[in-house]
Coordinates of C-alpha atoms in Angstrom, one line a residue:
M1 CA 60.5 127.0 152.6
V2 CA 59.1 123.6 151.6
A3 CA 59.9 120.8 154.0
P4 CA 60.6 117.2 152.7
D5 CA 57.0 116.2 153.5
G6 CA 55.8 118.9 151.3
E7 CA 54.5 121.2 154.0
L8 CA 55.2 125.0 153.5
R9 CA 57.1 126.1 156.7
R10 CA 58.7 129.4 157.8
P11 CA 62.5 129.3 158.0
R12 CA 63.8 128.8 161.5
T13 CA 66.1 131.2 163.1
E14 CA 69.6 129.9 163.9
K15 CA 69.5 131.1 167.6
S16 CA 66.3 129.9 168.7
G17 CA 65.1 127.2 166.2
R18 CA 61.8 128.9 166.1
P19 CA 60.2 130.3 163.0
S20 CA 61.3 133.9 162.2
T21 CA 58.7 136.5 162.6
G22 CA 57.9 139.2 160.1
H23 CA 57.8 142.8 161.3
C24 CA 55.6 145.6 160.1
G25 CA 56.4 149.2 160.9
A26 CA 53.2 151.0 161.0
G27 CA 54.9 154.1 159.6
G28 CA 55.1 157.7 161.0
R29 CA 57.9 156.9 163.4
P30 CA 61.2 158.7 163.8
A31 CA 64.4 157.1 165.0
F32 CA 67.2 159.6 165.9
D33 CA 70.6 159.9 167.7
N34 CA 71.1 156.1 168.1
A35 CA 74.6 154.7 168.7
K36 CA 74.0 152.2 165.8
H37 CA 71.0 152.0 163.6
G38 CA 67.7 153.9 163.3
F39 CA 65.5 150.9 162.2
T40 CA 67.1 147.5 162.0
D41 CA 66.2 143.9 161.2
N42 CA 68.5 142.9 164.0
G43 CA 69.3 139.5 162.4
N44 CA 65.7 138.6 162.0
T45 CA 65.2 136.5 158.8
G46 CA 61.4 137.3 158.7
T47 CA 59.9 140.1 156.5
L48 CA 60.5 143.7 157.5
T49 CA 58.0 146.3 156.2
L50 CA 58.7 149.9 156.8
S51 CA 56.9 152.8 155.3
G52 CA 56.8 156.5 156.0
N53 CA 59.5 156.6 158.7
S54 CA 62.3 158.9 159.3
T55 CA 65.8 158.6 160.5
F56 CA 68.2 161.3 161.7
S57 CA 71.7 161.5 163.0
N58 CA 72.2 157.8 163.7
S59 CA 75.8 156.7 164.0
G60 CA 75.2 153.6 161.9
T61 CA 72.7 153.0 159.2
G62 CA 69.2 154.8 159.1
F63 CA 67.4 151.7 157.8
D64 CA 69.4 148.5 158.2
A65 CA 67.7 145.6 156.4
D66 CA 70.5 143.4 155.3
T67 CA 70.2 140.1 157.1
A68 CA 70.8 137.1 154.7
G69 CA 67.7 135.4 153.8
A70 CA 65.4 138.1 155.0
R71 CA 63.1 140.2 152.8
A72 CA 62.6 143.9 153.3
G73 CA 59.8 146.2 152.0
L74 CA 61.0 149.9 152.3
T75 CA 58.7 152.7 150.9
A76 CA 58.5 156.4 151.3
N77 CA 61.2 156.5 154.1
L78 CA 63.5 159.4 154.8
A79 CA 67.1 159.1 156.0
V80 CA 68.9 162.3 157.0
S81 CA 72.4 162.7 158.1
D82 CA 72.9 159.2 159.2
G83 CA 76.2 157.3 159.1
R84 CA 74.8 155.8 155.8
P85 CA 71.0 156.0 154.7
A86 CA 70.2 152.4 154.1
S87 CA 71.7 148.9 154.0
R88 CA 69.5 146.5 152.0
G89 CA 70.1 142.7 151.6
A90 CA 69.9 140.7 148.4
D91 CA 66.0 140.7 148.2
P92 CA 64.9 144.3 149.0
A93 CA 61.8 146.0 147.7
S94 CA 62.8 149.6 147.9
S95 CA 60.9 152.4 146.3
G96 CA 60.3 156.1 146.8
N97 CA 62.8 156.4 149.6
S98 CA 65.3 159.3 150.0
W99 CA 68.2 157.0 148.9
D100 CA 66.1 155.8 145.9
I101 CA 65.3 159.4 144.8
G102 CA 68.9 160.6 145.2
G103 CA 70.2 163.9 145.9
T104 CA 71.6 165.3 149.2
W105 CA 69.7 164.5 152.3
N106 CA 71.3 166.4 155.2
D107 CA 70.2 168.9 157.9
A108 CA 69.7 171.6 155.3
S109 CA 67.4 169.5 153.2
V110 CA 64.6 169.4 155.9
M111 CA 62.7 172.1 157.7
S112 CA 63.9 171.2 161.1
T113 CA 66.3 168.9 163.0
D114 CA 65.4 170.3 166.4
T115 CA 64.7 167.2 168.5
D116 CA 63.4 169.3 171.6
A117 CA 59.9 169.2 170.3
V118 CA 59.8 165.4 169.9
T119 CA 61.4 164.7 173.2
A120 CA 59.1 167.0 175.2
P121 CA 56.7 165.3 177.7
R122 CA 53.5 163.8 176.5
G123 CA 50.3 165.6 176.8
T124 CA 47.9 164.9 179.8
D125 CA 45.9 162.7 177.5
G126 CA 48.9 160.7 176.5
S127 CA 49.4 162.3 173.1
L128 CA 52.8 162.9 171.7
P129 CA 54.1 166.5 171.3
S130 CA 53.5 168.2 168.0
A131 CA 56.5 168.8 165.8
P132 CA 55.0 169.7 162.3
A133 CA 58.4 170.7 160.9
F134 CA 60.6 168.0 162.2
L135 CA 62.4 166.2 159.4
V136 CA 59.9 167.4 156.7
P137 CA 61.7 167.7 153.4
R138 CA 62.1 171.3 152.2
N139 CA 61.5 170.3 148.5
G140 CA 58.0 168.9 149.6
A141 CA 58.8 165.2 148.8
P142 CA 56.2 162.9 150.4
L143 CA 58.8 161.0 152.5
G144 CA 59.1 160.1 156.1
A145 CA 57.1 160.7 159.3
R146 CA 54.9 163.6 160.0
L147 CA 54.6 164.5 163.7

């Protein structure tokens, strides 16, 4: 926003009075079995960028980016069997996501929904367990995380 003195300033959050912070999701992350949302802006008015992430079986919304005044960039994300796939505010940049492509995105549309592989202990080197079929679209669409 432009302040009265002509300075360009970030909008301030209502709760803290400090400038809102943008968040960038690096991609390749799953969010599943949450009581509410998979990925959320959580009321932050900063810019939220999420690309190549997957949500599955979240009670609320897979990708929740609907805070008034916020901006969201959502690309190549996959929402499977969530309460609803996405909630986008007035200024979303959304392309190539499962909800943009359309069709049915449920358990049968992906190769595996077995969470056992992704909740297994880390390797001795700290690496995450491998789950090459987890939430991979059966139709070959280049969406979501690859584990």
